[in-house]
Each structure stands twice: as structure tokens, then as C-alpha cells.
Amino acid sequence: MNGTAAVRRAVEWLASVAPDPAACRAEWGQRADGVALLPAGKAWDVLILPGELGHATLAVLRRCLDRMGPVLAGFDDHRLGFFVPPGTAGRWLGTGVRAAGRGTWVVVPHPGRRWGRSGGRMRWVVPPDGTGLLTDPVLLEIAMHEAVAGLNGT
């Protein structure tokens, strides 16, 4: 599948959780920052890790997986949000990890927009591919433990 088709599928997948998918697609096009507010808990939850741990965890996952679920970076890369299956947020216990699940909203950039660190407050580190692929929370937890061990030099 070419990049344009993948972006189109990702747009449809993300917009499908919006109360009004057409309005969501329009919002991405109309807003200067190219973001829309989407409800978590329908097709995905988001686990939000602090930047240093998030980047180290992402590095571990990239070494272990051929494909992974979407990952957002926000606030100048001080936080990374890993898209995980719905319901994960309600069961997740972890110090320093925030969880966005049912009843919360997430600022989501258009999947076809790639900003560097200087443009936009939210960007995709791993954009969605439109297939619904999410990060397995068990693998994410294992990767976090591995990342912490690496950060602590053990």
C-alpha cells in the first residue's frame, strides 16, 4: 500500500471514534495546528510516559518488533503516548505513567502531518497505519522495565 492510501486509512480509523467523523476530518484541515480532539476508550487507550522513559521504551520496542502501534510525542517530546487496546487504562498501575481511557479526550494530529520538534505541540513518532494495530500492553510493560534498567545502568 502506498503512503497516501495508508494515511487515508489512518484518517478513517482515527476519525471513526469521533462523535462526528466528518467534523473531525474537517477540523484537521481547518486548524492551523492540524489537531483534533478524540475520545479515548473506543478503539484505543493511550498510556502516556514521561519523555526519557518513553523514548527509552520506544527504542526497546523498535529493537523487538517489526511493527508497533501508534506513538504520539507531545510538549516538545517531554511525553510519549503509546496507543494500546481499549480498557488498558482502567487496569494500568504504574508510577509516573498517565492513562487516557474511556471518558478522556486526546489531542491527535492528522496522521499525514509530520512536524519536527519546532512545529506543533503534538506529532506522530510512529503514525497509525489504519489497520488498528496497537501496542500490546504486556510488551509495553516489559519494554518499560528493560528501558528503566538501561537508564539506571544495570
PDB file of N, CA and C in Angstrom, residues 4-41:
ATOM      1  N   THR A   4       0.002   7.421   0.607  1.00  0.00           N
ATOM      2  CA  THR A   4      -1.251   8.172   0.579  1.00  0.00           C
ATOM      3  C   THR A   4      -2.420   7.294   1.008  1.00  0.00           C
ATOM      4  N   ALA A   5      -2.449   6.063   0.538  1.00  0.00           N
ATOM      5  CA  ALA A   5      -3.531   5.148   0.919  1.00  0.00           C
ATOM      6  C   ALA A   5      -3.456   4.822   2.408  1.00  0.00           C
ATOM      7  N   ALA A   6      -2.243   4.663   2.929  1.00  0.00           N
ATOM      8  CA  ALA A   6      -2.075   4.370   4.357  1.00  0.00           C
ATOM      9  C   ALA A   6      -2.554   5.551   5.198  1.00  0.00           C
ATOM     10  N   VAL A   7      -2.244   6.763   4.776  1.00  0.00           N
ATOM     11  CA  VAL A   7      -2.694   7.953   5.509  1.00  0.00           C
ATOM     12  C   VAL A   7      -4.212   8.032   5.468  1.00  0.00           C
ATOM     13  N   ARG A   8      -4.800   7.767   4.312  1.00  0.00           N
ATOM     14  CA  ARG A   8      -6.260   7.806   4.175  1.00  0.00           C
ATOM     15  C   ARG A   8      -6.911   6.788   5.131  1.00  0.00           C
ATOM     16  N   ARG A   9      -6.345   5.585   5.182  1.00  0.00           N
ATOM     17  CA  ARG A   9      -6.878   4.565   6.095  1.00  0.00           C
ATOM     18  C   ARG A   9      -6.714   4.987   7.548  1.00  0.00           C
ATOM     19  N   ALA A  10      -5.565   5.602   7.872  1.00  0.00           N
ATOM     20  CA  ALA A  10      -5.318   6.064   9.238  1.00  0.00           C
ATOM     21  C   ALA A  10      -6.293   7.166   9.622  1.00  0.00           C
ATOM     22  N   VAL A  11      -6.568   8.081   8.691  1.00  0.00           N
ATOM     23  CA  VAL A  11      -7.540   9.155   8.943  1.00  0.00           C
ATOM     24  C   VAL A  11      -8.903   8.542   9.254  1.00  0.00           C
ATOM     25  N   GLU A  12      -9.337   7.595   8.441  1.00  0.00           N
ATOM     26  CA  GLU A  12     -10.646   6.968   8.650  1.00  0.00           C
ATOM     27  C   GLU A  12     -10.694   6.212   9.967  1.00  0.00           C
ATOM     28  N   TRP A  13      -9.619   5.498  10.297  1.00  0.00           N
ATOM     29  CA  TRP A  13      -9.564   4.734  11.540  1.00  0.00           C
ATOM     30  C   TRP A  13      -9.655   5.666  12.743  1.00  0.00           C
ATOM     31  N   LEU A  14      -8.851   6.717  12.750  1.00  0.00           N
ATOM     32  CA  LEU A  14      -8.867   7.660  13.872  1.00  0.00           C
ATOM     33  C   LEU A  14     -10.210   8.392  13.955  1.00  0.00           C
ATOM     34  N   ALA A  15     -10.694   8.902  12.833  1.00  0.00           N
ATOM     35  CA  ALA A  15     -11.937   9.679  12.822  1.00  0.00           C
ATOM     36  C   ALA A  15     -13.143   8.825  13.207  1.00  0.00           C
ATOM     37  N   SER A  16     -13.054   7.514  13.042  1.00  0.00           N
ATOM     38  CA  SER A  16     -14.198   6.642  13.342  1.00  0.00           C
ATOM     39  C   SER A  16     -14.611   6.698  14.809  1.00  0.00           C
ATOM     40  N   VAL A  17     -13.721   7.126  15.701  1.00  0.00           N
ATOM     41  CA  VAL A  17     -14.083   7.195  17.121  1.00  0.00           C
ATOM     42  C   VAL A  17     -14.724   8.529  17.485  1.00  0.00           C
ATOM     43  N   ALA A  18     -14.652   9.504  16.599  1.00  0.00           N
ATOM     44  CA  ALA A  18     -15.203  10.831  16.879  1.00  0.00           C
ATOM     45  C   ALA A  18     -16.723  10.787  16.882  1.00  0.00           C
ATOM     46  N   PRO A  19     -17.352  11.631  17.701  1.00  0.00           N
ATOM     47  CA  PRO A  19     -18.813  11.701  17.671  1.00  0.00           C
ATOM     48  C   PRO A  19     -19.343  12.054  16.278  1.00  0.00           C
ATOM     49  N   ASP A  20     -18.590  12.858  15.531  1.00  0.00           N
ATOM     50  CA  ASP A  20     -18.936  13.222  14.160  1.00  0.00           C
ATOM     51  C   ASP A  20     -17.668  13.088  13.311  1.00  0.00           C
ATOM     52  N   PRO A  21     -17.448  11.924  12.686  1.00  0.00           N
ATOM     53  CA  PRO A  21     -16.220  11.697  11.922  1.00  0.00           C
ATOM     54  C   PRO A  21     -15.965  12.750  10.838  1.00  0.00           C
ATOM     55  N   ALA A  22     -17.020  13.220  10.153  1.00  0.00           N
ATOM     56  CA  ALA A  22     -16.826  14.235   9.110  1.00  0.00           C
ATOM     57  C   ALA A  22     -16.323  15.542   9.718  1.00  0.00           C
ATOM     58  N   ALA A  23     -16.870  15.914  10.863  1.00  0.00           N
ATOM     59  CA  ALA A  23     -16.417  17.138  11.536  1.00  0.00           C
ATOM     60  C   ALA A  23     -14.970  16.992  11.995  1.00  0.00           C
ATOM     61  N   CYS A  24     -14.591  15.806  12.421  1.00  0.00           N
ATOM     62  CA  CYS A  24     -13.206  15.550  12.831  1.00  0.00           C
ATOM     63  C   CYS A  24     -12.261  15.743  11.651  1.00  0.00           C
ATOM     64  N   ARG A  25     -12.598  15.160  10.512  1.00  0.00           N
ATOM     65  CA  ARG A  25     -11.749  15.311   9.313  1.00  0.00           C
ATOM     66  C   ARG A  25     -11.651  16.777   8.911  1.00  0.00           C
ATOM     67  N   ALA A  26     -12.754  17.508   9.014  1.00  0.00           N
ATOM     68  CA  ALA A  26     -12.751  18.938   8.682  1.00  0.00           C
ATOM     69  C   ALA A  26     -11.875  19.720   9.660  1.00  0.00           C
ATOM     70  N   GLU A  27     -11.957  19.358  10.934  1.00  0.00           N
ATOM     71  CA  GLU A  27     -11.163  20.050  11.958  1.00  0.00           C
ATOM     72  C   GLU A  27      -9.668  19.903  11.671  1.00  0.00           C
ATOM     73  N   TRP A  28      -9.235  18.712  11.286  1.00  0.00           N
ATOM     74  CA  TRP A  28      -7.823  18.514  10.940  1.00  0.00           C
ATOM     75  C   TRP A  28      -7.405  19.468   9.824  1.00  0.00           C
ATOM     76  N   GLY A  29      -8.288  19.674   8.864  1.00  0.00           N
ATOM     77  CA  GLY A  29      -7.945  20.529   7.734  1.00  0.00           C
ATOM     78  C   GLY A  29      -8.029  22.019   8.027  1.00  0.00           C
ATOM     79  N   GLN A  30      -8.873  22.395   8.970  1.00  0.00           N
ATOM     80  CA  GLN A  30      -9.117  23.808   9.237  1.00  0.00           C
ATOM     81  C   GLN A  30      -8.214  24.408  10.292  1.00  0.00           C
ATOM     82  N   ARG A  31      -7.782  23.610  11.234  1.00  0.00           N
ATOM     83  CA  ARG A  31      -6.968  24.146  12.333  1.00  0.00           C
ATOM     84  C   ARG A  31      -5.518  24.326  11.883  1.00  0.00           C
ATOM     85  N   ALA A  32      -4.931  25.439  12.266  1.00  0.00           N
ATOM     86  CA  ALA A  32      -3.545  25.724  11.894  1.00  0.00           C
ATOM     87  C   ALA A  32      -2.583  24.689  12.472  1.00  0.00           C
ATOM     88  N   ASP A  33      -2.908  24.172  13.661  1.00  0.00           N
ATOM     89  CA  ASP A  33      -2.009  23.196  14.272  1.00  0.00           C
ATOM     90  C   ASP A  33      -2.308  21.768  13.819  1.00  0.00           C
ATOM     91  N   GLY A  34      -3.372  21.586  13.029  1.00  0.00           N
ATOM     92  CA  GLY A  34      -3.677  20.283  12.436  1.00  0.00           C
ATOM     93  C   GLY A  34      -4.031  19.195  13.428  1.00  0.00           C
ATOM     94  N   VAL A  35      -4.671  19.551  14.543  1.00  0.00           N
ATOM     95  CA  VAL A  35      -5.043  18.551  15.532  1.00  0.00           C
ATOM     96  C   VAL A  35      -6.556  18.484  15.690  1.00  0.00           C
ATOM     97  N   ALA A  36      -7.015  17.374  16.242  1.00  0.00           N
ATOM     98  CA  ALA A  36      -8.423  17.194  16.601  1.00  0.00           C
ATOM     99  C   ALA A  36      -8.462  16.542  17.977  1.00  0.00           C
ATOM    100  N   LEU A  37      -9.531  16.757  18.685  1.00  0.00           N
ATOM    101  CA  LEU A  37      -9.730  16.156  19.993  1.00  0.00           C
ATOM    102  C   LEU A  37     -10.578  14.903  19.800  1.00  0.00           C
ATOM    103  N   LEU A  38     -10.036  13.743  20.202  1.00  0.00           N
ATOM    104  CA  LEU A  38     -10.732  12.475  20.007  1.00  0.00           C
ATOM    105  C   LEU A  38     -10.912  11.747  21.329  1.00  0.00           C
ATOM    106  N   PRO A  39     -12.025  11.020  21.473  1.00  0.00           N
ATOM    107  CA  PRO A  39     -12.262  10.291  22.715  1.00  0.00           C
ATOM    108  C   PRO A  39     -11.449   8.997  22.774  1.00  0.00           C
ATOM    109  N   ALA A  40     -10.787   8.796  23.891  1.00  0.00           N
ATOM    110  CA  ALA A  40     -10.103   7.520  24.126  1.00  0.00           C
ATOM    111  C   ALA A  40     -11.144   6.512  24.610  1.00  0.00           C
ATOM    112  N   GLY A  41     -10.771   5.255  24.614  1.00  0.00           N
ATOM    113  CA  GLY A  41     -11.624   4.222  25.185  1.00  0.00           C
ATOM    114  C   GLY A  41     -12.523   3.495  24.216  1.00  0.00           C
TER     115      GLY A  41
END
